Amino acid sequence: TRVTVVVADNEEIEAFTYTSKRGRKGRLPSARYLGIIVTGARYHQLPSEWIEQLQAWPLAVDERDQKQGKLF
């Protein structure tokens, strides 16, 4: 999805964002997906404050883990 992002000095730039077809309001990222985002943020040397905010983001609960736990 194409979006407009406001950066330093209120400059607007065009960007692209990933949008899941299964998306719904309030949906949380998986640990795997957020890990990819954090790795990319580190690679591109984003500010440590931003990386800390990413790492503090709540994660989705993987229902598969809950179901498998009931089997044993």
Tab-separated table of C-alpha atoms in Angstrom:
chain	number	residue	atom	x	y	z
A	1	THR	CA	0.000	0.000	0.000
A	2	ARG	CA	1.333	3.438	-0.863
A	3	VAL	CA	1.365	5.911	2.047
A	4	THR	CA	2.571	9.424	2.776
A	5	VAL	CA	4.984	9.660	5.700
A	6	VAL	CA	5.845	12.854	7.570
A	7	VAL	CA	9.547	12.965	8.499
A	8	ALA	CA	11.872	15.544	10.073
A	9	ASP	CA	10.946	19.172	9.488
A	10	ASN	CA	7.402	18.079	8.504
A	11	GLU	CA	8.655	16.923	5.096
A	12	GLU	CA	6.288	14.478	3.420
A	13	ILE	CA	7.658	11.506	1.499
A	14	GLU	CA	5.963	8.674	-0.364
A	15	ALA	CA	6.543	5.168	0.982
A	16	PHE	CA	5.181	1.649	0.703
A	17	THR	CA	3.864	-0.476	3.537
A	18	TYR	CA	2.988	-4.147	3.742
A	19	THR	CA	-0.699	-4.750	4.281
A	20	SER	CA	-1.965	-8.247	5.020
A	21	LYS	CA	-5.143	-9.365	3.299
A	22	ARG	CA	-6.037	-11.002	6.611
A	23	GLY	CA	-5.529	-7.750	8.480
A	24	ARG	CA	-8.008	-6.492	10.992
A	25	LYS	CA	-8.014	-3.594	13.390
A	26	GLY	CA	-5.962	-4.303	16.513
A	27	ARG	CA	-4.103	-7.275	15.028
A	28	LEU	CA	-0.681	-7.788	16.613
A	29	PRO	CA	2.538	-8.906	14.903
A	30	SER	CA	3.987	-12.387	15.373
A	31	ALA	CA	7.314	-12.753	17.154
A	32	ARG	CA	8.854	-13.877	13.846
A	33	TYR	CA	7.592	-10.846	11.908
A	34	LEU	CA	8.592	-8.346	14.576
A	35	GLY	CA	12.021	-9.990	14.760
A	36	ILE	CA	12.460	-9.347	11.035
A	37	ILE	CA	11.476	-5.701	11.514
A	38	VAL	CA	13.911	-5.244	14.436
A	39	THR	CA	16.723	-6.910	12.472
A	40	GLY	CA	16.095	-4.518	9.582
A	41	ALA	CA	16.009	-1.535	11.924
A	42	ARG	CA	19.388	-2.531	13.357
A	43	TYR	CA	20.843	-3.172	9.898
A	44	HIS	CA	19.785	0.298	8.750
A	45	GLN	CA	21.087	1.786	12.008
A	46	LEU	CA	17.835	3.348	13.117
A	47	PRO	CA	17.966	5.212	16.438
A	48	SER	CA	18.166	2.967	19.504
A	49	GLU	CA	15.024	4.621	20.918
A	50	TRP	CA	13.055	3.440	17.877
A	51	ILE	CA	14.429	-0.098	18.152
A	52	GLU	CA	13.465	-0.163	21.842
A	53	GLN	CA	9.920	0.904	20.916
A	54	LEU	CA	9.730	-1.904	18.368
A	55	GLN	CA	10.977	-4.458	20.893
A	56	ALA	CA	8.344	-3.327	23.422
A	57	TRP	CA	5.478	-3.870	20.959
A	58	PRO	CA	2.968	-6.486	22.180
A	59	LEU	CA	2.970	-9.738	20.230
A	60	ALA	CA	0.179	-11.876	18.877
A	61	VAL	CA	-0.553	-15.140	20.627
A	62	ASP	CA	0.078	-18.129	18.387
A	63	GLU	CA	-3.038	-20.294	18.765
A	64	ARG	CA	-1.134	-23.279	17.347
A	65	ASP	CA	1.132	-23.280	20.408
A	66	GLN	CA	-1.885	-23.317	22.717
A	67	LYS	CA	-3.535	-26.216	20.862
A	68	GLN	CA	-0.342	-28.275	20.785
A	69	GLY	CA	0.150	-27.772	24.501
A	70	LYS	CA	-3.248	-29.372	25.155
A	71	LEU	CA	-2.173	-32.527	23.321
A	72	PHE	CA	0.508	-33.415	25.873
